[in-house]
PDB file of C-alpha atoms and ligand atoms in Angstrom:
ATOM      1  CA  UNK A1261      -0.021   0.004  -0.015  1.00 92.00           C
ATOM      2  CA  UNK A1262       1.238   3.525  -0.742  1.00 96.00           C
ATOM      3  CA  UNK A1263       1.587   6.142   2.001  1.00 97.00           C
ATOM      4  CA  UNK A1264      -1.472   7.869   0.513  1.00 96.00           C
ATOM      5  CA  UNK A1265      -3.523   4.706   0.753  1.00 97.00           C
ATOM      6  CA  UNK A1266      -2.380   3.954   4.310  1.00 97.00           C
ATOM      7  CA  UNK A1267      -3.262   7.495   5.404  1.00 97.00           C
ATOM      8  CA  UNK A1268      -6.608   7.198   3.697  1.00 97.00           C
ATOM      9  CA  UNK A1269      -7.247   4.012   5.649  1.00 97.00           C
ATOM     10  CA  UNK A1270      -6.554   5.937   8.905  1.00 98.00           C
ATOM     11  CA  UNK A1271      -9.009   8.621   7.781  1.00 97.00           C
ATOM     12  CA  UNK A1272     -11.663   5.981   7.111  1.00 96.00           C
ATOM     13  CA  UNK A1273     -11.134   4.440  10.546  1.00 97.00           C
ATOM     14  CA  UNK A1274     -11.275   7.819  12.337  1.00 97.00           C
ATOM     15  CA  UNK A1275     -14.457   8.714  10.443  1.00 94.00           C
ATOM     16  CA  UNK A1276     -16.099   5.566  11.782  1.00 94.00           C
ATOM     17  CA  UNK A1277     -14.580   5.773  15.262  1.00 95.00           C
ATOM     18  CA  UNK A1278     -17.851   5.522  17.200  1.00 92.00           C
ATOM     19  CA  UNK A1279     -16.069   4.129  20.277  1.00 91.00           C
ATOM     20  CA  UNK A1280     -14.425   7.523  20.847  1.00 93.00           C
ATOM     21  CA  UNK A1281     -15.712   9.522  23.806  1.00 91.00           C
ATOM     22  CA  UNK A1282     -15.675  12.546  21.464  1.00 93.00           C
ATOM     23  CA  UNK A1283     -17.625  10.959  18.596  1.00 90.00           C
ATOM     24  CA  UNK A1284     -20.958  12.257  19.944  1.00 85.00           C
ATOM     25  CA  UNK A1285     -19.641  15.820  19.593  1.00 86.00           C
ATOM     26  CA  UNK A1286     -19.667  15.293  15.853  1.00 87.00           C
ATOM     27  CA  UNK A1287     -23.399  14.644  15.714  1.00 80.00           C
ATOM     28  CA  UNK A1288     -24.347  17.639  17.870  1.00 79.00           C
ATOM     29  CA  UNK A1289     -23.089  20.060  15.205  1.00 79.00           C
ATOM     30  CA  UNK A1290     -21.773  19.624  11.708  1.00 82.00           C
ATOM     31  CA  UNK A1291     -18.135  19.107  12.522  1.00 89.00           C
ATOM     32  CA  UNK A1292     -15.415  16.919  11.094  1.00 92.00           C
ATOM     33  CA  UNK A1293     -12.585  14.893  12.534  1.00 94.00           C
ATOM     34  CA  UNK A1294      -9.209  16.411  11.730  1.00 97.00           C
ATOM     35  CA  UNK A1295      -6.763  13.787  10.499  1.00 98.00           C
ATOM     36  CA  UNK A1296      -3.804  15.846   9.285  1.00 98.00           C
ATOM     37  CA  UNK A1297      -2.503  17.443   6.149  1.00 98.00           C
ATOM     38  CA  UNK A1298       0.707  18.218   4.300  1.00 98.00           C
ATOM     39  CA  UNK A1299       3.648  16.495   2.725  1.00 98.00           C
ATOM     40  CA  UNK A1300       3.581  12.731   3.154  1.00 98.00           C
ATOM     41  CA  UNK A1301       7.373  12.700   2.703  1.00 97.00           C
ATOM     42  CA  UNK A1302       7.999  15.747   4.908  1.00 96.00           C
ATOM     43  CA  UNK A1303      11.137  15.914   7.036  1.00 97.00           C
ATOM     44  CA  UNK A1304       9.085  17.634   9.732  1.00 98.00           C
ATOM     45  CA  UNK A1305       5.874  16.590  11.360  1.00 98.00           C
ATOM     46  CA  UNK A1306       4.107  19.067  13.669  1.00 98.00           C
ATOM     47  CA  UNK A1307       1.925  17.512  16.322  1.00 98.00           C
ATOM     48  CA  UNK A1308      -0.575  19.690  18.166  1.00 98.00           C
ATOM     49  CA  UNK A1309      -3.047  18.729  20.870  1.00 98.00           C
ATOM     50  CA  UNK A1310      -6.511  18.663  19.405  1.00 97.00           C
ATOM     51  CA  UNK A1311      -8.605  20.481  16.820  1.00 97.00           C
ATOM     52  CA  UNK A1312     -10.261  23.752  17.873  1.00 95.00           C
ATOM     53  CA  UNK A1313     -13.587  25.107  16.630  1.00 94.00           C
ATOM     54  CA  UNK A1314     -12.333  26.307  13.251  1.00 95.00           C
ATOM     55  CA  UNK A1315     -10.441  23.076  12.645  1.00 96.00           C
ATOM     56  CA  UNK A1316     -13.488  20.944  13.494  1.00 95.00           C
ATOM     57  CA  UNK A1317     -15.649  23.092  11.203  1.00 94.00           C
ATOM     58  CA  UNK A1318     -13.282  22.591   8.261  1.00 95.00           C
ATOM     59  CA  UNK A1319     -11.540  19.282   8.942  1.00 96.00           C
ATOM     60  CA  UNK A1320      -8.114  21.000   8.626  1.00 98.00           C
ATOM     61  CA  UNK A1321      -5.466  21.225  11.369  1.00 98.00           C
ATOM     62  CA  UNK A1322      -4.230  24.599  12.550  1.00 98.00           C
ATOM     63  CA  UNK A1323      -6.414  26.763  10.368  1.00 98.00           C
ATOM     64  CA  UNK A1324      -7.717  29.110  13.123  1.00 97.00           C
ATOM     65  CA  UNK A1325      -5.960  31.756  15.194  1.00 97.00           C
ATOM     66  CA  UNK A1326      -3.197  29.410  16.437  1.00 97.00           C
ATOM     67  CA  UNK A1327      -2.740  28.216  12.863  1.00 98.00           C
ATOM     68  CA  UNK A1328      -2.179  31.800  11.713  1.00 98.00           C
ATOM     69  CA  UNK A1329       0.668  32.101  14.227  1.00 98.00           C
ATOM     70  CA  UNK A1330       2.083  28.746  13.086  1.00 98.00           C
ATOM     71  CA  UNK A1331       1.965  29.969   9.470  1.00 98.00           C
ATOM     72  CA  UNK A1332       3.787  33.218  10.403  1.00 98.00           C
ATOM     73  CA  UNK A1333       6.501  31.255  12.236  1.00 98.00           C
ATOM     74  CA  UNK A1334       7.000  28.937   9.267  1.00 98.00           C
ATOM     75  CA  UNK A1335       7.144  31.890   6.897  1.00 98.00           C
ATOM     76  CA  UNK A1336       9.764  33.597   9.065  1.00 98.00           C
ATOM     77  CA  UNK A1337      12.081  30.570   8.831  1.00 98.00           C
ATOM     78  CA  UNK A1338      11.425  30.162   5.105  1.00 97.00           C
ATOM     79  CA  UNK A1339       9.481  26.904   5.316  1.00 97.00           C
ATOM     80  CA  UNK A1340       6.340  26.416   3.298  1.00 96.00           C
ATOM     81  CA  UNK A1341       3.364  24.887   5.049  1.00 97.00           C
ATOM     82  CA  UNK A1342       2.836  22.476   2.157  1.00 97.00           C
ATOM     83  CA  UNK A1343       6.336  20.975   2.799  1.00 97.00           C
ATOM     84  CA  UNK A1344       5.591  19.821   6.339  1.00 98.00           C
ATOM     85  CA  UNK A1345       2.964  17.466   7.747  1.00 98.00           C
ATOM     86  CA  UNK A1346       0.625  18.837  10.429  1.00 98.00           C
ATOM     87  CA  UNK A1347      -1.561  16.784  12.742  1.00 98.00           C
ATOM     88  CA  UNK A1348      -2.735  16.493  16.347  1.00 98.00           C
ATOM     89  CA  UNK A1349      -2.892  13.812  18.994  1.00 98.00           C
ATOM     90  CA  UNK A1350      -6.681  13.970  19.203  1.00 98.00           C
ATOM     91  CA  UNK A1351      -8.586  13.879  15.929  1.00 97.00           C
ATOM     92  CA  UNK A1352     -11.827  15.275  17.366  1.00 96.00           C
ATOM     93  CA  UNK A1353     -12.412  18.541  19.224  1.00 95.00           C
ATOM     94  CA  UNK A1354     -12.897  18.334  23.035  1.00 94.00           C
ATOM     95  CA  UNK A1355     -15.985  20.371  23.982  1.00 90.00           C
ATOM     96  CA  UNK A1356     -15.238  24.022  24.773  1.00 87.00           C
ATOM     97  CA  UNK A1357     -11.573  23.458  23.840  1.00 85.00           C
ATOM     98  CA  UNK A1358     -10.839  21.891  27.222  1.00 94.00           C
ATOM     99  CA  UNK A1359      -7.557  20.044  27.684  1.00 95.00           C
ATOM    100  CA  UNK A1360      -7.441  16.517  26.292  1.00 96.00           C
ATOM    101  CA  UNK A1361      -8.057  13.886  28.941  1.00 96.00           C
ATOM    102  CA  UNK A1362      -5.626  10.987  29.440  1.00 97.00           C
ATOM    103  CA  UNK A1363      -8.325   8.575  28.160  1.00 96.00           C
ATOM    104  CA  UNK A1364      -8.817  10.662  24.993  1.00 96.00           C
ATOM    105  CA  UNK A1365      -5.076  10.734  24.380  1.00 97.00           C
ATOM    106  CA  UNK A1366      -4.961   6.956  24.838  1.00 97.00           C
ATOM    107  CA  UNK A1367      -7.728   6.213  22.339  1.00 97.00           C
ATOM    108  CA  UNK A1368      -6.494   8.563  19.611  1.00 98.00           C
ATOM    109  CA  UNK A1369      -2.726   8.043  19.984  1.00 98.00           C
ATOM    110  CA  UNK A1370      -2.608   4.801  17.940  1.00 98.00           C
ATOM    111  CA  UNK A1371      -3.726   6.791  14.883  1.00 98.00           C
ATOM    112  CA  UNK A1372      -0.929   9.324  15.442  1.00 98.00           C
ATOM    113  CA  UNK A1373       1.594   6.499  16.003  1.00 98.00           C
ATOM    114  CA  UNK A1374       0.630   5.024  12.654  1.00 98.00           C
ATOM    115  CA  UNK A1375       0.850   8.390  10.930  1.00 98.00           C
ATOM    116  CA  UNK A1376       4.400   8.770  12.300  1.00 98.00           C
ATOM    117  CA  UNK A1377       5.435   5.354  11.022  1.00 98.00           C
ATOM    118  CA  UNK A1378       3.915   6.005   7.589  1.00 98.00           C
ATOM    119  CA  UNK A1379       5.354   9.486   7.067  1.00 98.00           C
ATOM    120  CA  UNK A1380       8.627   8.722   8.896  1.00 98.00           C
ATOM    121  CA  UNK A1381       9.568  12.313   9.726  1.00 98.00           C
ATOM    122  CA  UNK A1382      13.148  13.010  10.781  1.00 98.00           C
ATOM    123  CA  UNK A1383      11.958  15.743  13.126  1.00 98.00           C
ATOM    124  CA  UNK A1384       8.776  15.737  15.199  1.00 98.00           C
ATOM    125  CA  UNK A1385       7.994  19.245  16.407  1.00 98.00           C
ATOM    126  CA  UNK A1386       5.514  18.923  19.239  1.00 98.00           C
ATOM    127  CA  UNK A1387       3.290  21.919  19.863  1.00 98.00           C
ATOM    128  CA  UNK A1388       2.349  22.451  23.490  1.00 98.00           C
ATOM    129  CA  UNK A1389       2.646  20.565  26.741  1.00 98.00           C
ATOM    130  CA  UNK A1390       0.413  17.601  25.969  1.00 98.00           C
ATOM    131  CA  UNK A1391       2.133  16.831  22.720  1.00 98.00           C
ATOM    132  CA  UNK A1392       5.664  17.187  24.186  1.00 98.00           C
ATOM    133  CA  UNK A1393       4.737  14.845  27.043  1.00 98.00           C
ATOM    134  CA  UNK A1394       3.139  12.326  24.707  1.00 98.00           C
ATOM    135  CA  UNK A1395       6.189  12.227  22.429  1.00 98.00           C
ATOM    136  CA  UNK A1396       8.686  11.871  25.269  1.00 98.00           C
ATOM    137  CA  UNK A1397       6.643   9.068  26.820  1.00 98.00           C
ATOM    138  CA  UNK A1398       6.140   7.331  23.485  1.00 98.00           C
ATOM    139  CA  UNK A1399       9.875   7.210  22.894  1.00 98.00           C
ATOM    140  CA  UNK A1400      10.693   6.079  26.472  1.00 98.00           C
ATOM    141  CA  UNK A1401      12.113   9.473  27.440  1.00 98.00           C
ATOM    142  CA  UNK A1402       9.900  10.156  30.469  1.00 97.00           C
ATOM    143  CA  UNK A1403      13.017  11.206  32.408  1.00 97.00           C
ATOM    144  CA  UNK A1404      13.304  14.229  30.063  1.00 97.00           C
ATOM    145  CA  UNK A1405       9.855  15.590  30.877  1.00 97.00           C
ATOM    146  CA  UNK A1406       9.998  19.136  32.285  1.00 97.00           C
ATOM    147  CA  UNK A1407       7.671  22.132  32.116  1.00 97.00           C
ATOM    148  CA  UNK A1408       6.932  23.140  28.531  1.00 98.00           C
ATOM    149  CA  UNK A1409       8.808  26.392  29.009  1.00 97.00           C
ATOM    150  CA  UNK A1410      11.893  24.413  30.048  1.00 98.00           C
ATOM    151  CA  UNK A1411      11.503  21.937  27.141  1.00 98.00           C
ATOM    152  CA  UNK A1412      10.787  24.570  24.466  1.00 98.00           C
ATOM    153  CA  UNK A1413      13.404  24.702  21.760  1.00 98.00           C
ATOM    154  CA  UNK A1414      15.678  21.928  23.058  1.00 98.00           C
ATOM    155  CA  UNK A1415      15.886  18.960  20.685  1.00 98.00           C
ATOM    156  CA  UNK A1416      15.900  15.443  22.104  1.00 98.00           C
ATOM    157  CA  UNK A1417      17.218  12.367  20.273  1.00 98.00           C
ATOM    158  CA  UNK A1418      14.713   9.526  20.003  1.00 98.00           C
ATOM    159  CA  UNK A1419      14.636   6.083  18.426  1.00 98.00           C
ATOM    160  CA  UNK A1420      11.693   5.596  16.147  1.00 98.00           C
ATOM    161  CA  UNK A1421      10.912   2.238  14.572  1.00 97.00           C
ATOM    162  CA  UNK A1422      12.395   3.504  11.292  1.00 97.00           C
ATOM    163  CA  UNK A1423      15.531   5.208  12.671  1.00 97.00           C
ATOM    164  CA  UNK A1424      16.921   7.941  14.889  1.00 97.00           C
ATOM    165  CA  UNK A1425      14.896  11.149  14.951  1.00 98.00           C
ATOM    166  CA  UNK A1426      14.782  14.453  16.799  1.00 98.00           C
ATOM    167  CA  UNK A1427      11.869  15.505  18.992  1.00 98.00           C
ATOM    168  CA  UNK A1428      11.703  19.272  19.191  1.00 98.00           C
ATOM    169  CA  UNK A1429       9.245  20.421  21.870  1.00 98.00           C
ATOM    170  CA  UNK A1430       7.837  23.867  21.102  1.00 98.00           C
ATOM    171  CA  UNK A1431       5.409  26.152  22.881  1.00 98.00           C
ATOM    172  CA  UNK A1432       1.909  25.938  21.532  1.00 98.00           C
ATOM    173  CA  UNK A1433       1.397  28.782  18.999  1.00 98.00           C
ATOM    174  CA  UNK A1434      -1.877  29.658  20.806  1.00 97.00           C
ATOM    175  CA  UNK A1435       0.198  31.199  23.624  1.00 97.00           C
ATOM    176  CA  UNK A1436       0.979  34.049  21.253  1.00 97.00           C
ATOM    177  CA  UNK A1437      -2.742  34.582  20.567  1.00 95.00           C
ATOM    178  CA  UNK A1438      -3.146  35.427  24.255  1.00 93.00           C
ATOM    179  CA  UNK A1439       0.281  36.942  24.883  1.00 96.00           C
ATOM    180  CA  UNK A1440       1.940  38.675  21.905  1.00 95.00           C
ATOM    181  CA  UNK A1441       5.088  39.075  24.000  1.00 95.00           C
ATOM    182  CA  UNK A1442       5.732  35.329  23.656  1.00 97.00           C
ATOM    183  CA  UNK A1443       6.265  35.557  19.888  1.00 97.00           C
ATOM    184  CA  UNK A1444       9.984  36.071  20.284  1.00 98.00           C
ATOM    185  CA  UNK A1445      10.367  33.022  22.500  1.00 98.00           C
ATOM    186  CA  UNK A1446       8.274  30.928  20.139  1.00 98.00           C
ATOM    187  CA  UNK A1447      10.446  32.069  17.224  1.00 98.00           C
ATOM    188  CA  UNK A1448      13.636  31.029  19.017  1.00 98.00           C
ATOM    189  CA  UNK A1449      12.278  27.495  18.906  1.00 98.00           C
ATOM    190  CA  UNK A1450      11.462  27.823  15.210  1.00 98.00           C
ATOM    191  CA  UNK A1451      15.010  29.031  14.465  1.00 98.00           C
ATOM    192  CA  UNK A1452      16.295  25.851  16.156  1.00 98.00           C
ATOM    193  CA  UNK A1453      13.907  23.922  13.932  1.00 98.00           C
ATOM    194  CA  UNK A1454      15.364  25.642  10.861  1.00 98.00           C
ATOM    195  CA  UNK A1455      18.861  24.559  11.895  1.00 98.00           C
ATOM    196  CA  UNK A1456      17.733  20.969  12.464  1.00 98.00           C
ATOM    197  CA  UNK A1457      16.108  20.905   9.022  1.00 97.00           C
ATOM    198  CA  UNK A1458      19.284  22.224   7.403  1.00 96.00           C
ATOM    199  CA  UNK A1459      21.339  19.468   9.137  1.00 95.00           C
ATOM    200  CA  UNK A1460      18.888  16.798   7.896  1.00 92.00           C
ATOM    201  CA  UNK A1461      19.217  18.034   4.317  1.00 84.00           C
ATOM    202  CA  UNK A1462      23.040  17.743   4.343  1.00 79.00           C
TER     203      UNK A1462
HETATM  204  N1  URA B 967      -4.681  23.740  18.468  1.00 90.14           N
HETATM  205  C1  URA B 967      -4.156  22.493  18.268  1.00 90.14           C
HETATM  206  O1  URA B 967      -3.484  21.923  19.120  1.00 90.14           O
HETATM  207  N2  URA B 967      -4.386  21.930  17.098  1.00 90.14           N
HETATM  208  C2  URA B 967      -5.074  22.532  16.086  1.00 90.14           C
HETATM  209  O2  URA B 967      -5.247  21.908  15.019  1.00 90.14           O
HETATM  210  C3  URA B 967      -5.556  23.802  16.324  1.00 90.14           C
HETATM  211  C4  URA B 967      -5.352  24.400  17.503  1.00 90.14           C
END
């Protein structure tokens, strides 16, 4: 099966994922699960927490206010959004944008794990606390878990099933929506990402 077909299969499974505690949210309003989008051969995969209102209304990750910040950061480091893959841990929106629960992370994570093994990114840039913690736990690096402000911008080596990769924990772009002063700190992390990408291309 091609990467496209394997990712399509995940989409099909998520669409029919009635066992999810968040499935009922889909029927209350017209909303869509958000699987992910971007380059299936991308060096970088961004992993956020969960879709927000705009994402659930469109089925696209990071297309609301946090997405605008993410786009600006990518533009500033000269990376095109179409060249990276963007997804979330949860594929459905938690009501009122509350934090994802441990149970929700557990039920949706297998889809993310499969996306990682299909796309095989060399760098996983986690966005926000939940995503950083999930990645560090997934790759048996629990001992590296710190506050997201301490983790932000420091790459960690990890062993994926397909080879050695870098995990780059980043602040969630939404922090800039609420606190414009955090843009500079967020950008520092993106400049580290740029350097990592350049190294991977060598
Ligand atoms: N926040 C996230 O974590 N993911 C999105 O797709 C949008 C906002």
